[in-house]
mmCIF file of C-alpha atoms in Angstrom:
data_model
loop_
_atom_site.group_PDB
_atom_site.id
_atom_site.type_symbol
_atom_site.label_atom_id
_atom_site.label_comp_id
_atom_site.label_asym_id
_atom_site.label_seq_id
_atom_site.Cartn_x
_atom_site.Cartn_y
_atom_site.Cartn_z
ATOM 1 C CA UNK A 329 69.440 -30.524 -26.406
ATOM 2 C CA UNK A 330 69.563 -28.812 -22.729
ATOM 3 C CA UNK A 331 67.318 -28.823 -20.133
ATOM 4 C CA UNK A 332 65.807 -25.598 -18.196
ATOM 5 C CA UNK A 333 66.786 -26.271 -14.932
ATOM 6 C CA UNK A 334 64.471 -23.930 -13.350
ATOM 7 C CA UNK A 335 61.937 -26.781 -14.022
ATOM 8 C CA UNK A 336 62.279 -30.197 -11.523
ATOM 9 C CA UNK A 337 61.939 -33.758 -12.885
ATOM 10 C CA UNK A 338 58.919 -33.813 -11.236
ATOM 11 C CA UNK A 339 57.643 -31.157 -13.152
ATOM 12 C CA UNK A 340 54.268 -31.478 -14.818
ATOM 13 C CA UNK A 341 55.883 -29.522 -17.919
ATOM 14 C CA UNK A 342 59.658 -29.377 -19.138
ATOM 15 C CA UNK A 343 61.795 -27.484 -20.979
ATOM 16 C CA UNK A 344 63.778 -28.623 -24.034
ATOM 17 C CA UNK A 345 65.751 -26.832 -26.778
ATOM 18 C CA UNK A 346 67.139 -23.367 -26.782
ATOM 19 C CA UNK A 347 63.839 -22.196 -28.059
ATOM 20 C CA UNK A 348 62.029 -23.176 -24.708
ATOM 21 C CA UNK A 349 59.578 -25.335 -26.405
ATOM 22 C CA UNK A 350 57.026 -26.979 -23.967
ATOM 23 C CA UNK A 351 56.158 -30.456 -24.174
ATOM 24 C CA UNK A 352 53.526 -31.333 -21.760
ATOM 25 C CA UNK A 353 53.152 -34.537 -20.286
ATOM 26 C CA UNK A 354 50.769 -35.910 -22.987
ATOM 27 C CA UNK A 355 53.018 -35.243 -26.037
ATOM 28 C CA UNK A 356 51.722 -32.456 -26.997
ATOM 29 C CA UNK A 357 54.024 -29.454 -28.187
ATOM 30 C CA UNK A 358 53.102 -25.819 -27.601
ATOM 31 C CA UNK A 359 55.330 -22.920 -28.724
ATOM 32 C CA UNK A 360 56.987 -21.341 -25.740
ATOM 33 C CA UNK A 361 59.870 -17.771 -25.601
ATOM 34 C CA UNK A 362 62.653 -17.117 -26.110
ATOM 35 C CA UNK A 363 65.659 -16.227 -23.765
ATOM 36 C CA UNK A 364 64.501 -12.663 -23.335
ATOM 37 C CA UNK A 365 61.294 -12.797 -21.739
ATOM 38 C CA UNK A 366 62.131 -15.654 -19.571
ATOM 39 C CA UNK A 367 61.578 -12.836 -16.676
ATOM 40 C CA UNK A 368 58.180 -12.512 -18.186
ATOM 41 C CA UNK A 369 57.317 -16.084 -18.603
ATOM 42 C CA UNK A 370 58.088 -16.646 -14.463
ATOM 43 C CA UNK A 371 55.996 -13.045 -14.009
ATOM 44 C CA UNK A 372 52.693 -15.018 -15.956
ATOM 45 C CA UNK A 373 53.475 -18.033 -13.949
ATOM 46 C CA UNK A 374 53.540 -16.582 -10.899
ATOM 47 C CA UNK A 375 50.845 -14.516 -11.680
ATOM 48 C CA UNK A 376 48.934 -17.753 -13.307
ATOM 49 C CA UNK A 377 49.130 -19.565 -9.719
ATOM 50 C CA UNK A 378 47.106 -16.071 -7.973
ATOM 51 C CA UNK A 379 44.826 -16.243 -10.763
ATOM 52 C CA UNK A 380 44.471 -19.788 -10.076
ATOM 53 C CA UNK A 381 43.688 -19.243 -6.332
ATOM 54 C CA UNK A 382 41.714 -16.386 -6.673
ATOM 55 C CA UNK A 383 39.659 -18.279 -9.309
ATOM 56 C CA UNK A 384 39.378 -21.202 -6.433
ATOM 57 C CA UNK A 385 38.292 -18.681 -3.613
ATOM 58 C CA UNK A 386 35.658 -17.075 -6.282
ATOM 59 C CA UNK A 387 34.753 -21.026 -6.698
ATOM 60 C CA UNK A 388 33.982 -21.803 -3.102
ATOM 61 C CA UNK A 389 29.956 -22.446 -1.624
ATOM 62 C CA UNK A 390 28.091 -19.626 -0.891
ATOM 63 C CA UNK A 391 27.900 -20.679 2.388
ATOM 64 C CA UNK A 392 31.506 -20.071 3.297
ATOM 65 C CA UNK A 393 31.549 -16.486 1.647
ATOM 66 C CA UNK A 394 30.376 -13.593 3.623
ATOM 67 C CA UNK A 395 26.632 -12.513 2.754
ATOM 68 C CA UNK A 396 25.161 -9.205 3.016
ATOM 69 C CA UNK A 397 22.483 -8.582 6.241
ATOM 70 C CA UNK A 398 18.875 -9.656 5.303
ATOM 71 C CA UNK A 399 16.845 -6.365 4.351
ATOM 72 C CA UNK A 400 14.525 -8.094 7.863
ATOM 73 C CA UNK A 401 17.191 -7.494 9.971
ATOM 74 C CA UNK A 402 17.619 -4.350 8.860
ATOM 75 C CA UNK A 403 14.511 -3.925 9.426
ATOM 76 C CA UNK A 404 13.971 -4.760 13.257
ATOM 77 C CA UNK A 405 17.214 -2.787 14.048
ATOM 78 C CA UNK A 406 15.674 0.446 13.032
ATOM 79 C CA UNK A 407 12.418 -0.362 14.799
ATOM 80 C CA UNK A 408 14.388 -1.792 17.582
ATOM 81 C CA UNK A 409 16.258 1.638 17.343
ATOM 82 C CA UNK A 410 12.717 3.611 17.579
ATOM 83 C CA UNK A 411 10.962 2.306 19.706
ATOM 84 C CA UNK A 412 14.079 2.448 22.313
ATOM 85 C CA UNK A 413 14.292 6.233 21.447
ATOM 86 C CA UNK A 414 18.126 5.523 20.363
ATOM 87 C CA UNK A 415 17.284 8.925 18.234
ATOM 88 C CA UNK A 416 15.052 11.797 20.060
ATOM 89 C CA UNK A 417 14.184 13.631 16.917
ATOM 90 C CA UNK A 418 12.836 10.459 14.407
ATOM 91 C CA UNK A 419 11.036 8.631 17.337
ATOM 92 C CA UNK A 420 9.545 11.831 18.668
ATOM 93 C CA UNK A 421 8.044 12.701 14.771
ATOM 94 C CA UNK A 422 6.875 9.186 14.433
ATOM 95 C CA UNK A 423 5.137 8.935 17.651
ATOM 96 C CA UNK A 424 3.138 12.260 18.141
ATOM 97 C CA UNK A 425 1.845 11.390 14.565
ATOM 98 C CA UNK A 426 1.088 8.526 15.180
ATOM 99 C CA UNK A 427 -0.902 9.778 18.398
ATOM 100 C CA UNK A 428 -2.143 12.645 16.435
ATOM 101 C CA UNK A 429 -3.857 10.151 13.459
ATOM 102 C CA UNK A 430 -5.376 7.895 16.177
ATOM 103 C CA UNK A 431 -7.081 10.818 18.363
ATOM 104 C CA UNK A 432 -7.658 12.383 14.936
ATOM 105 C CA UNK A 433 -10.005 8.887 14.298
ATOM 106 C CA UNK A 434 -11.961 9.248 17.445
ATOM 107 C CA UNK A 435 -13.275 12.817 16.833
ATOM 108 C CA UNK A 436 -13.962 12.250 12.801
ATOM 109 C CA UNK A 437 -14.262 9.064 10.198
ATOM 110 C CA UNK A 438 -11.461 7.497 8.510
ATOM 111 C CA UNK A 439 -12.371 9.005 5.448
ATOM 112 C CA UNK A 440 -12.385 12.661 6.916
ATOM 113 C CA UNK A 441 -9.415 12.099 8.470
ATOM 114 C CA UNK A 442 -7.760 10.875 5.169
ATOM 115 C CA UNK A 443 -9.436 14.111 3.325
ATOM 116 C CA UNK A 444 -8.133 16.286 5.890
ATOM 117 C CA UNK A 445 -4.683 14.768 5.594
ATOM 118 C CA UNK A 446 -4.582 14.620 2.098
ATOM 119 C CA UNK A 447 -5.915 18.655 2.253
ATOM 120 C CA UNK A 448 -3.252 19.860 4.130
ATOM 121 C CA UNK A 449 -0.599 17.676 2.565
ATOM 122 C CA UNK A 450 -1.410 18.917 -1.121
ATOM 123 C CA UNK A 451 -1.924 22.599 0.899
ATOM 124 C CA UNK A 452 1.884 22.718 1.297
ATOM 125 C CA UNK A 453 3.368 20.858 -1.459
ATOM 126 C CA UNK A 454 1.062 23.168 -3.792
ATOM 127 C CA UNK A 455 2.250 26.472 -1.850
ATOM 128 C CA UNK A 456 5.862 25.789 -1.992
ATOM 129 C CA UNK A 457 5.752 25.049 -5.163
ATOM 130 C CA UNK A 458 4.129 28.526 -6.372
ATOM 131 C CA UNK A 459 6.539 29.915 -3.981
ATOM 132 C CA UNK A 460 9.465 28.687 -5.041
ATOM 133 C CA UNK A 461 8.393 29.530 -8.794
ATOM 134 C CA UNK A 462 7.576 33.553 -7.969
ATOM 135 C CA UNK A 463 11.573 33.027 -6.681
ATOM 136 C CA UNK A 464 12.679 32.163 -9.366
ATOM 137 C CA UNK A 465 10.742 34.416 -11.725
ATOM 138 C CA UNK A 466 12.542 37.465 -10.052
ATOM 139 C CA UNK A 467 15.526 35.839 -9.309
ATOM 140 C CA UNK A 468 15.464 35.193 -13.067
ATOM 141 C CA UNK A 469 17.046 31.930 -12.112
ATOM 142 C CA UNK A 470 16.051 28.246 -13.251
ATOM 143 C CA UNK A 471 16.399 25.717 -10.397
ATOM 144 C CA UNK A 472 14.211 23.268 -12.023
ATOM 145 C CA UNK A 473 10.972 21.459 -9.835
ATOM 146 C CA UNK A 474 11.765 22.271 -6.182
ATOM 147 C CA UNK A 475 10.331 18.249 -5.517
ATOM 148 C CA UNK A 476 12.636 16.898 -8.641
ATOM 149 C CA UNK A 477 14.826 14.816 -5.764
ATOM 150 C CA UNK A 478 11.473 13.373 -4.860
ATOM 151 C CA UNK A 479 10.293 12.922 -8.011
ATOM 152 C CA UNK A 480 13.071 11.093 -9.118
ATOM 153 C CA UNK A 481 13.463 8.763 -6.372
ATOM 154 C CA UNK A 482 12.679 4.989 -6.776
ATOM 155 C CA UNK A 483 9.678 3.944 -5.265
ATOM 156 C CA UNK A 484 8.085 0.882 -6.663
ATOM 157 C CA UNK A 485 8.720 -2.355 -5.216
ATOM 158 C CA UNK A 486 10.548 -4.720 -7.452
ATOM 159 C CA UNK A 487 9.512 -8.759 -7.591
ATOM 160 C CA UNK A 488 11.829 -10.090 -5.672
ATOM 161 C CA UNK A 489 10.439 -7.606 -2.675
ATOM 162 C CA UNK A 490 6.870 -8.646 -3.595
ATOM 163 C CA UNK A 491 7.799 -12.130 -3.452
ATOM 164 C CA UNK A 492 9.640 -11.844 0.024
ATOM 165 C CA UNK A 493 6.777 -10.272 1.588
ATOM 166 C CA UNK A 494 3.987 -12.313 0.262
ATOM 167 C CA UNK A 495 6.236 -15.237 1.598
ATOM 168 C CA UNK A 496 6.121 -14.212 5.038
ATOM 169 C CA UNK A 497 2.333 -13.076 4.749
ATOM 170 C CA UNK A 498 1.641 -16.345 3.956
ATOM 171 C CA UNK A 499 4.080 -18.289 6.771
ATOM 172 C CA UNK A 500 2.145 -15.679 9.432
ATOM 173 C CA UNK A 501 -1.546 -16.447 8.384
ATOM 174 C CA UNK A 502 -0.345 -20.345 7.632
ATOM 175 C CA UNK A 503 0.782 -20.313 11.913
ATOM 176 C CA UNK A 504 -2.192 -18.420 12.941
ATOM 177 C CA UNK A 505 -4.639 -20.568 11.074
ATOM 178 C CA UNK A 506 -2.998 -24.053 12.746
ATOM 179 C CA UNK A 507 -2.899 -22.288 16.374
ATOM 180 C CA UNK A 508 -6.676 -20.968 16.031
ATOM 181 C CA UNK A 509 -7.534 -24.956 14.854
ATOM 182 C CA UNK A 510 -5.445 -26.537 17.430
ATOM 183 C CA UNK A 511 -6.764 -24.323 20.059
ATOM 184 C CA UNK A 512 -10.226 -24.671 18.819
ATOM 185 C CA UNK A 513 -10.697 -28.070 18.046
ATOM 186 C CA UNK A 514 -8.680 -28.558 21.304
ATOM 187 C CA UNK A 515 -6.156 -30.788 20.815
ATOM 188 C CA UNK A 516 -4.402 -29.687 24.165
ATOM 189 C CA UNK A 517 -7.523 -28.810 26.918
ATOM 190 C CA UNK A 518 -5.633 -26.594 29.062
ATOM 191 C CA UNK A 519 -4.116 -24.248 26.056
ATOM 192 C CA UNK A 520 -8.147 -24.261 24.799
ATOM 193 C CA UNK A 521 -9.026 -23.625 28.463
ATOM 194 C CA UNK A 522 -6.776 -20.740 28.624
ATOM 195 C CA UNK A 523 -7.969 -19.141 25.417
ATOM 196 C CA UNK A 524 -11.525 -19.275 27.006
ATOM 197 C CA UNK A 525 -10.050 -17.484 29.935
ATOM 198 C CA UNK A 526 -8.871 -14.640 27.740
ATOM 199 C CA UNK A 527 -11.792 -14.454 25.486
ATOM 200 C CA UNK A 528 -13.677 -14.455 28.680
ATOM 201 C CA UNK A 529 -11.392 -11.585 30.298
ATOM 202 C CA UNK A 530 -11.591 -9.636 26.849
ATOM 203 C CA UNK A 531 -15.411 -9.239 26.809
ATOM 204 C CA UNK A 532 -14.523 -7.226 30.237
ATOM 205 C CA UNK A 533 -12.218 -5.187 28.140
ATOM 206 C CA UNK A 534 -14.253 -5.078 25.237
ATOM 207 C CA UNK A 535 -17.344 -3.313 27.619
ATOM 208 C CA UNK A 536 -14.711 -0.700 28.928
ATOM 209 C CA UNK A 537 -13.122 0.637 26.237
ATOM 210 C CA UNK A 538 -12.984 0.472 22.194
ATOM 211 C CA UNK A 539 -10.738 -0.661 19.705
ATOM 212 C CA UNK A 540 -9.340 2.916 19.200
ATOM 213 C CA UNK A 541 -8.626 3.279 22.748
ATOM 214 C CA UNK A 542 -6.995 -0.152 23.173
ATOM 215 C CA UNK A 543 -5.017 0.636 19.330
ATOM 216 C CA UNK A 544 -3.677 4.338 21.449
ATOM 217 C CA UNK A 545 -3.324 2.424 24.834
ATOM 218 C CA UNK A 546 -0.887 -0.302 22.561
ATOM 219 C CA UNK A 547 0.994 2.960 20.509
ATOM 220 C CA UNK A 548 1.732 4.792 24.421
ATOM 221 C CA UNK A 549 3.000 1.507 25.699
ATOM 222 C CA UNK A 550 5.061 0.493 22.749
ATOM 223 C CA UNK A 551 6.601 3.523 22.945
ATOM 224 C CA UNK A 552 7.198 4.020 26.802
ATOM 225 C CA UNK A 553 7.591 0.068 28.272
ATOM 226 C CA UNK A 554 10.739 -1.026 26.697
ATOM 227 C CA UNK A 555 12.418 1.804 28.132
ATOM 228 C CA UNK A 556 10.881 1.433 31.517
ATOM 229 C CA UNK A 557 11.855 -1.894 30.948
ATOM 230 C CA UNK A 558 15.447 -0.955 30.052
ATOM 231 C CA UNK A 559 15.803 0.849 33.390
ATOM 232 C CA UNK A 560 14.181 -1.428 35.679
ATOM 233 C CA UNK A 561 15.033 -4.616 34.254
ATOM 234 C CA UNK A 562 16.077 -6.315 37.222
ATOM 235 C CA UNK A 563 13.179 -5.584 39.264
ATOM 236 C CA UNK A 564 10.491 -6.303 36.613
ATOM 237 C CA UNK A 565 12.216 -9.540 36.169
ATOM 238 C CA UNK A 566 12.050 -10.028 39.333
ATOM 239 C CA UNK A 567 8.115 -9.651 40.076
ATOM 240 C CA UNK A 568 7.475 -11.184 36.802
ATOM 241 C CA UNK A 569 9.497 -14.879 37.584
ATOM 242 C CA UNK A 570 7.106 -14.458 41.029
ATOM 243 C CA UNK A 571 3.888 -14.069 38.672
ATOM 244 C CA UNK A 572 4.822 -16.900 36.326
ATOM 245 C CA UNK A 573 5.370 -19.062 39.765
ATOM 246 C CA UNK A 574 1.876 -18.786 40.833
ATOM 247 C CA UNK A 575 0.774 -18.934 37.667
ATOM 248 C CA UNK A 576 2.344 -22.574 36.993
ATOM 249 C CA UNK A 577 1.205 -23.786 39.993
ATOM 250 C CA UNK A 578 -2.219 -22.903 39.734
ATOM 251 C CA UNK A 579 -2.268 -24.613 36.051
ATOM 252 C CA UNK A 580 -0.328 -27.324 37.375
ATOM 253 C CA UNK A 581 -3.341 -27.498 40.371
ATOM 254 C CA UNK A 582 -6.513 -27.058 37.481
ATOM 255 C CA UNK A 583 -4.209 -29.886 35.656
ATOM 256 C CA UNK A 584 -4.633 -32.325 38.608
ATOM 257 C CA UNK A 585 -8.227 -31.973 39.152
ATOM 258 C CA UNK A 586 -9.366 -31.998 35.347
ATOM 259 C CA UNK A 587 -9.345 -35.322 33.689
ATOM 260 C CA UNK A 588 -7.766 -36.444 30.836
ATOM 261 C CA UNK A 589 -5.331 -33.185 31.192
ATOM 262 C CA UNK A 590 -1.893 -34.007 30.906
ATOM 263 C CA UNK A 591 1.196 -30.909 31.305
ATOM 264 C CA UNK A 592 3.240 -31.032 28.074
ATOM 265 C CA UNK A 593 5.911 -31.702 30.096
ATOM 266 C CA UNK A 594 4.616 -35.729 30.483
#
């Protein structure tokens, strides 16, 4: 009875007989090849020990595999991308509409402006439609629906999108409902103190102009400050640490005189 030498003493396995039979280290016997395919019996093994790592890497946490980008992220890159005018054409579209609907509001109601809209929407849709059938009546051709790439196009949001918004609806309005009660119910006098301030200030705004003035004043400089801001970063920086420096040490003065104020930093 020979032994394979291809396989060690310390082998998990050996090899006895002529017929390669394998007896594995608990007794057990399981029919192996013969001479000829001993090429193919060290292609399986070798190919057994990538399976095996593969099979180990496919194994590993989550955490140490490579995830895909949060749809979020996504997200704030193309707003981040807008709003920065990264691309003339998309950022010019969205923001003349966007000016358009809000002057739009102060000249008619929201529900003339959403007839109007809807009017000249189903005005164009309904004329290239008839157009493009007369085409292809004389053309004697058939294209199909001119919209069928529209039509056809998945729109509907599936759970799993539902749930991921609801979730963050709900962490929002969870933060905003503890600031408004801390501030409110002041549990820190000078944060309350400030609120009053800007209540206070507001009522000045609120007498000047209306909410549809502030809501276009807030689309023009959403639009226009962060690249202002791009450009003159180091001087806006620049008046704005000498700002916050008067502004902390007037706080820090009110914090002095007012008792029973302490700074967060104590």
């Amino acid at each position: 009875m020979s032994v394979n030498p291809s396989e060690g003493s310390g082998s998990e396995v050996k090899w006895f007989g002529e017929d390669f039979e394998q007896i594995d280290r608990f007794g057990r016997s399981v029919p192996g090849f013969g001479e000829a395919d001993a090429e193919v019996v060290a292609d399986l093994k070798q190919k057994g020990w990538k399976d095996e790592a593969a099979d180990q890497l496919q194994l590993q946490p989550e955490s140490n595999q490579q995830r895909p980008a949060p749809v979020t992220m996504e997200t704030a890159s193309t707003a981040i991308d807008l709003l920065y005018w990264r691309d003339l054409k998309q950022t010019g579209i969205l923001f003349g509409s966007l000016l358009l609907l809000l002057f739009s509001l102060t000249q008619f109601s929201v529900v003339s402006v959403i007839a109007y809209l809807a009017l000249a929407a189903l005005s164009a849709t309904i004329s290239f439609r008839i157009y493009k059938s007369v085409l292809q009546a004389i053309q004697k051709t058939d294209e199909g629906h001119p919209f069928k790439a529209y039509l056809d196009l998945e729109i509907s949001l599936s759970q799993e999108q539902i749930q991921k918004y609801a979730d963050n609806a709900q962490l929002y309005l969870n933060s905003t409902m503890k600031e408004l009660r801390r501030l409110f119910l002041v549990q820190d006098l000078v944060d309350s103190l400030k609120f009053a301030v800007l209540m206070w200030l507001l009522t000045y705004v609120g007498a000047l102009f209306n909410g549809l003035t502030l809501l276009i004043m807030a689309v023009i400089s959403m639009f226009t400050m962060p690249v202002v801001y791009e450009k003159y970063q180091a001087q806006i920086d620049q008046y704005l640490g000498l700002v916050r420096t008067h502004v902390n040490s007037v706080v820090g003065k009110i914090q002095a005189k007012i008792p029973g104020a302490k700074s967060k930093a104590e």
